[in-house]
Coordinates of C-alpha atoms in Angstrom, one line a residue:
Chain A
X1 CA -89.9 -200.3 77.5
X2 CA -90.6 -196.9 79.0
X3 CA -89.5 -195.3 75.9
X4 CA -91.9 -197.4 73.7
X5 CA -94.7 -196.5 76.1
X6 CA -93.8 -192.8 75.8
X7 CA -93.7 -193.0 72.0
X8 CA -97.1 -194.7 71.8
X9 CA -98.7 -192.2 74.2
X10 CA -97.2 -189.4 72.0
X11 CA -98.7 -190.9 68.9
X12 CA -102.2 -191.3 70.6
X13 CA -102.1 -187.8 71.8
X14 CA -101.1 -186.4 68.4
X15 CA -104.0 -188.4 67.0
X16 CA -106.5 -187.0 69.4
X17 CA -105.2 -183.5 69.0
X18 CA -105.3 -183.7 65.2
X19 CA -108.9 -185.2 65.3
X20 CA -110.2 -182.4 67.7
X21 CA -108.5 -179.8 65.6
X22 CA -109.9 -181.1 62.3
X23 CA -113.4 -181.1 63.8
X24 CA -113.1 -177.6 65.1
X25 CA -111.6 -176.2 61.8
X26 CA -114.3 -178.0 59.7
X27 CA -117.0 -176.6 61.8
X28 CA -115.4 -173.1 61.5
X29 CA -114.9 -173.3 57.7
X30 CA -118.7 -174.4 57.4
X31 CA -119.8 -171.4 59.5
X32 CA -117.7 -169.1 57.4
X33 CA -119.0 -170.5 54.1
X34 CA -122.6 -170.5 55.3
X35 CA -122.4 -166.9 56.3
X36 CA -120.7 -165.9 53.0
X37 CA -123.5 -167.5 51.0
X38 CA -126.1 -165.8 53.1
X39 CA -124.4 -162.4 52.7
X40 CA -124.1 -162.9 48.9
X41 CA -127.6 -164.0 48.5
X42 CA -128.8 -160.9 50.3
X43 CA -126.4 -158.5 48.5
X44 CA -125.0 -159.9 45.3
X45 CA -123.0 -156.8 44.6
X46 CA -120.8 -157.4 47.6
X47 CA -119.5 -160.8 46.5
X48 CA -116.0 -159.8 45.6
X49 CA -115.4 -158.0 48.9
X50 CA -117.0 -160.6 50.9
X51 CA -115.0 -163.3 49.2
X52 CA -111.7 -161.6 50.2
X53 CA -112.9 -161.5 53.9
X54 CA -114.0 -165.1 53.7
X55 CA -110.7 -166.3 52.6
X56 CA -109.0 -164.3 55.3
X57 CA -111.2 -165.8 58.1
X58 CA -110.7 -169.3 56.6
X59 CA -107.0 -168.7 56.8
X60 CA -107.4 -167.6 60.5
X61 CA -109.6 -170.6 61.3
X62 CA -107.5 -173.2 59.6
X63 CA -104.3 -171.8 61.2
X64 CA -105.4 -173.5 64.5
X65 CA -105.5 -176.9 62.8
X66 CA -102.1 -176.4 61.2
X67 CA -100.6 -175.3 64.6
X68 CA -101.9 -178.6 65.9
X69 CA -100.5 -180.5 63.0
X70 CA -97.0 -179.0 63.2
X71 CA -96.7 -179.0 67.0
X72 CA -98.0 -182.7 67.2
X73 CA -95.5 -183.7 64.7
X74 CA -92.7 -181.9 66.6
X75 CA -93.7 -183.5 69.8
X76 CA -93.7 -187.0 68.3
X77 CA -90.4 -186.3 66.8
X78 CA -88.9 -184.9 70.0
X79 CA -90.2 -187.9 72.1
X80 CA -89.4 -190.4 69.4
X81 CA -85.6 -189.7 69.3
X82 CA -84.2 -191.7 72.3
X83 CA -82.3 -189.7 74.8
X84 CA -78.9 -191.4 75.4
Chain B
X1 CA -88.7 -184.1 48.0
X2 CA -88.7 -187.2 50.1
X3 CA -86.5 -185.6 52.6
X4 CA -88.2 -185.0 56.1
X5 CA -89.5 -181.7 57.2
X6 CA -86.9 -179.7 59.1
X7 CA -87.7 -180.7 62.6
X8 CA -84.1 -180.7 63.6
X9 CA -81.9 -178.0 62.1
X10 CA -78.1 -178.1 61.5
X11 CA -76.5 -175.5 63.7
X12 CA -73.5 -173.4 63.5
X13 CA -71.6 -171.8 66.3
X14 CA -70.4 -168.2 66.0
X15 CA -68.6 -167.8 69.3
X16 CA -67.9 -170.1 72.4
X17 CA -70.6 -169.6 75.0
X18 CA -74.0 -170.8 75.8
X19 CA -76.0 -172.2 72.9
X20 CA -78.9 -169.8 73.3
X21 CA -76.5 -166.9 72.5
X22 CA -74.0 -168.3 70.1
X23 CA -75.8 -170.9 68.1
X24 CA -77.8 -170.4 64.9
X25 CA -79.8 -172.6 62.5
X26 CA -77.6 -172.4 59.4
X27 CA -80.3 -173.6 57.2
X28 CA -82.8 -171.0 58.3
X29 CA -80.1 -168.4 58.0
X30 CA -79.2 -169.3 54.4
X31 CA -83.0 -169.5 53.4
X32 CA -83.9 -166.3 55.0
X33 CA -80.9 -164.5 53.6
X34 CA -81.9 -165.8 50.1
X35 CA -85.5 -164.6 50.6
X36 CA -84.2 -161.1 51.8
X37 CA -81.9 -160.8 49.0
X38 CA -84.7 -161.6 46.4
X39 CA -86.9 -159.2 48.2
X40 CA -84.5 -156.4 48.0
X41 CA -83.6 -157.1 44.5
X42 CA -87.3 -157.1 43.4
X43 CA -88.1 -153.9 45.2
X44 CA -85.0 -151.9 44.1
X45 CA -85.4 -153.0 40.5
X46 CA -89.1 -151.9 40.9
X47 CA -88.1 -148.6 42.3
X48 CA -85.5 -148.0 39.6
X49 CA -87.8 -148.7 36.9
X50 CA -90.7 -146.5 38.2
X51 CA -92.2 -144.2 35.6
X52 CA -95.3 -142.1 35.5
X53 CA -97.8 -142.2 32.7
X54 CA -98.1 -145.7 31.3
X55 CA -96.9 -148.1 33.9
X56 CA -95.6 -151.6 33.1
X57 CA -97.2 -154.9 34.3
X58 CA -95.2 -155.2 37.5
X59 CA -95.7 -151.5 38.3
X60 CA -99.3 -152.1 38.0
X61 CA -99.3 -154.9 40.4
X62 CA -97.1 -153.1 42.9
X63 CA -99.4 -150.0 42.8
X64 CA -102.4 -152.2 43.3
X65 CA -100.9 -153.8 46.3
X66 CA -99.6 -150.4 47.7
X67 CA -102.9 -148.8 47.1
X68 CA -104.7 -151.6 49.0
X69 CA -102.2 -151.5 51.9
X70 CA -102.4 -147.7 52.2
X71 CA -106.2 -147.9 52.2
X72 CA -106.2 -150.5 55.0
X73 CA -103.8 -148.3 57.1
X74 CA -105.9 -145.2 56.6
X75 CA -109.0 -147.0 57.5
X76 CA -107.8 -149.1 60.4
X77 CA -105.2 -146.9 62.0
X78 CA -104.8 -143.2 61.0
X79 CA -104.4 -141.1 57.9
X80 CA -101.1 -139.9 59.4
X81 CA -99.6 -143.2 60.3
X82 CA -98.0 -143.8 56.8
X83 CA -94.9 -145.3 58.3
X84 CA -96.8 -148.6 58.7
X85 CA -97.2 -149.0 54.8
X86 CA -93.6 -149.8 54.1
X87 CA -93.3 -152.1 57.2
X88 CA -96.5 -153.9 56.1
X89 CA -95.5 -154.3 52.5
X90 CA -92.0 -155.5 53.3
X91 CA -93.5 -158.0 55.6
X92 CA -96.0 -159.2 52.9
X93 CA -93.4 -159.5 50.1
X94 CA -90.8 -161.1 52.3
X95 CA -93.1 -163.7 53.8
X96 CA -94.5 -164.5 50.3
X97 CA -91.1 -165.0 48.8
X98 CA -90.1 -167.0 51.9
X99 CA -93.1 -169.3 51.5
X100 CA -92.6 -169.6 47.6
X101 CA -89.0 -170.7 48.0
X102 CA -90.5 -174.3 48.1
X103 CA -91.2 -173.9 44.4
X104 CA -87.5 -173.5 43.6
X105 CA -85.5 -176.7 42.9
X106 CA -83.1 -175.9 45.6
X107 CA -81.7 -178.6 47.9
X108 CA -79.1 -178.6 50.7
X109 CA -79.8 -175.8 53.2
X110 CA -82.7 -174.4 51.5
X111 CA -86.2 -174.8 52.9
X112 CA -89.2 -172.4 53.0
X113 CA -87.9 -169.7 55.2
X114 CA -90.9 -169.6 57.6
X115 CA -90.8 -173.3 58.6
X116 CA -88.5 -172.4 61.5
X117 CA -90.2 -171.1 64.7
X118 CA -87.1 -168.8 65.4
X119 CA -87.8 -166.9 62.1
X120 CA -91.4 -166.3 62.6
X121 CA -91.0 -165.5 66.4
X122 CA -88.4 -162.9 65.3
X123 CA -90.8 -161.1 63.0
X124 CA -93.7 -161.3 65.6
X125 CA -91.5 -159.8 68.3
X126 CA -90.3 -157.1 66.0
X127 CA -93.9 -156.2 65.0
X128 CA -95.2 -156.2 68.7
X129 CA -92.3 -154.0 69.8
X130 CA -93.2 -151.5 67.2
X131 CA -96.8 -151.7 68.1
X132 CA -96.1 -151.1 71.7
X133 CA -93.8 -148.3 71.0
X134 CA -96.6 -146.7 68.7
X135 CA -99.1 -147.2 71.5
X136 CA -96.9 -145.5 74.1
X137 CA -96.2 -142.6 71.6
X138 CA -99.8 -142.1 70.9
X139 CA -101.3 -142.5 74.3
X140 CA -98.4 -141.8 76.6
X141 CA -97.0 -144.2 79.2
X142 CA -100.0 -143.4 81.5
X143 CA -102.6 -143.9 78.8
X144 CA -100.9 -147.2 77.7
X145 CA -100.8 -148.7 81.3
X146 CA -104.4 -147.3 81.9
X147 CA -105.3 -149.3 78.8
X148 CA -104.7 -152.6 80.6
X149 CA -107.7 -152.0 82.9
X150 CA -110.3 -152.4 80.2
X151 CA -113.4 -152.2 80.3
X152 CA -112.9 -148.5 81.3
X153 CA -116.6 -147.8 82.0
X154 CA -116.9 -150.5 84.7
X155 CA -116.2 -149.9 88.5
X156 CA -112.8 -150.5 90.0
X157 CA -113.3 -154.1 91.2
X158 CA -114.2 -155.3 87.7
X159 CA -111.4 -153.5 86.1
X160 CA -108.9 -155.0 88.4
X161 CA -110.2 -158.4 87.8
X162 CA -110.0 -157.9 84.1
X163 CA -106.3 -156.8 84.2
X164 CA -104.8 -160.3 84.0
X165 CA -106.9 -161.1 81.0
X166 CA -105.8 -158.1 79.3
X167 CA -102.2 -158.9 80.0
X168 CA -102.7 -162.4 78.6
X169 CA -104.3 -161.0 75.6
X170 CA -101.3 -158.8 75.0
X171 CA -98.9 -161.7 75.3
X172 CA -101.1 -163.9 73.0
X173 CA -100.7 -161.5 70.2
X174 CA -96.9 -162.3 69.3
X175 CA -97.5 -165.9 70.2
X176 CA -100.3 -166.6 67.8
X177 CA -98.8 -164.4 65.1
X178 CA -95.5 -166.5 65.2
X179 CA -97.3 -169.9 65.7
X180 CA -99.9 -169.3 63.0
X181 CA -97.2 -168.7 60.2
X182 CA -94.9 -171.4 61.5
X183 CA -97.6 -174.0 61.8
X184 CA -99.0 -173.5 58.4
X185 CA -95.8 -173.7 56.5
X186 CA -94.4 -176.4 58.7
X187 CA -97.6 -178.5 58.5
X188 CA -97.6 -178.1 54.7
X189 CA -94.1 -179.7 54.8
X190 CA -95.2 -182.5 57.1
X191 CA -98.1 -183.2 54.7
X192 CA -95.8 -183.3 51.8
X193 CA -93.6 -185.6 53.5
X194 CA -96.4 -188.0 54.4
X195 CA -97.8 -187.9 50.8
X196 CA -94.3 -188.6 49.3
X197 CA -93.3 -191.4 51.7
X198 CA -96.3 -193.1 53.1
X199 CA -98.9 -193.1 50.2
X200 CA -96.6 -195.3 47.9
X201 CA -96.8 -198.0 50.6
X202 CA -100.5 -198.4 50.5
X203 CA -101.4 -201.8 49.0
X204 CA -103.6 -200.9 45.9
X205 CA -104.3 -202.7 42.8
X206 CA -102.8 -199.9 40.6
X207 CA -99.5 -198.1 40.9
X208 CA -99.6 -196.1 44.1
X209 CA -96.4 -194.2 43.2
X210 CA -98.4 -192.4 40.5
X211 CA -101.2 -191.5 43.0
X212 CA -98.5 -190.3 45.3
X213 CA -97.0 -188.0 42.6
X214 CA -100.4 -186.6 41.6
X215 CA -101.2 -185.9 45.3
X216 CA -97.9 -184.3 45.9
X217 CA -98.3 -181.9 43.0
X218 CA -101.8 -181.1 43.9
X219 CA -100.9 -180.5 47.5
X220 CA -97.8 -178.4 46.7
X221 CA -100.0 -176.2 44.4
X222 CA -102.7 -175.7 47.0
X223 CA -100.4 -175.4 50.0
X224 CA -97.5 -173.3 48.7
X225 CA -99.3 -171.1 46.2
X226 CA -102.7 -170.6 48.0
X227 CA -101.9 -171.0 51.8
X228 CA -98.5 -169.3 51.5
X229 CA -100.2 -166.2 49.9
X230 CA -103.1 -166.2 52.4
X231 CA -100.7 -166.6 55.4
X232 CA -98.5 -163.7 54.1
X233 CA -101.6 -161.6 53.7
X234 CA -102.9 -162.4 57.1
X235 CA -99.6 -161.6 58.9
X236 CA -99.6 -158.3 57.0
X237 CA -103.2 -157.5 57.8
X238 CA -102.9 -158.5 61.6
X239 CA -99.9 -156.1 61.8
X240 CA -102.0 -153.2 60.7
X241 CA -104.9 -154.3 62.8
X242 CA -102.6 -154.4 66.0
X243 CA -101.5 -150.9 65.1
X244 CA -105.1 -149.9 65.0
X245 CA -105.7 -151.5 68.2
X246 CA -102.8 -149.7 69.8
X247 CA -104.8 -146.5 69.1
X248 CA -107.9 -147.7 71.0
X249 CA -108.8 -145.3 73.8
X250 CA -106.8 -142.5 72.4
X251 CA -110.0 -141.2 70.7
X252 CA -112.2 -141.4 73.6
X253 CA -109.7 -139.6 75.9
X254 CA -109.1 -136.6 73.7
X255 CA -112.8 -136.3 72.5

């Protein structure tokens, strides 16, 4: 019984963590994209250089979400396997 | 493909003793050894076939990457700090090959080499030790410790209050470096597992197995090809940037 409660709580916690992380990553991606479009529309000749930087920052921003995803899964798995 | 992500690793014992000293994850050992072998093979073949004048295709690509990395090092660190270039290039090529192992039809002990936290943490610790050593060499032990009391133009009370924050910032560097790479590669494998096993169970009027296969291929192309490349690039670039941060303050003191 206790184990089932722990597993359910772990699932809910992972869901909340994933949801919050997804919100943050989406907002961050949107900010990066909007800043890139503004920069390119101001100085179109910088498009190539700015695109490299944009993908770099998108990678940095999305890393937070992927850390959430991986660690959430690890925690679910660690709690889900019953301790004998 | 339907096998789960490597949450638990099969281990092997090298000696009798505590697990933290004598136990290793055999699958990560095999995968990273394979990636190291491929990296060395590619680079030594490249070095043996180098020729001036009209370079081949691979030499063109290598010279492009080398030129970019060298430009970054000169810009972010110092014109004389060329020892960073081989380090950064090795990190980039090794992580790239380790990530792209997922494309090879290998089973058994093989998985993307960076989906084990031990692997990425080892690389991050090596990078941070080198950065710290470089900082001490450039600024001296006194200058390095003095560096922890930033901002340097404030009065003493503010600088003492900021010291714990600076220490946390220093500790966060290897932690985020390791967790970022691990989380991306491992999260990609989790996603692949979900797409391959859970999507076929959705009750749909058409064949969900086909949908699952299309999604798996699309996700694998995006995740392994694109995110794997970006993460290798980010790890390399952050290494160079941390070396550049290690020089902070050296200019002001000598100027």
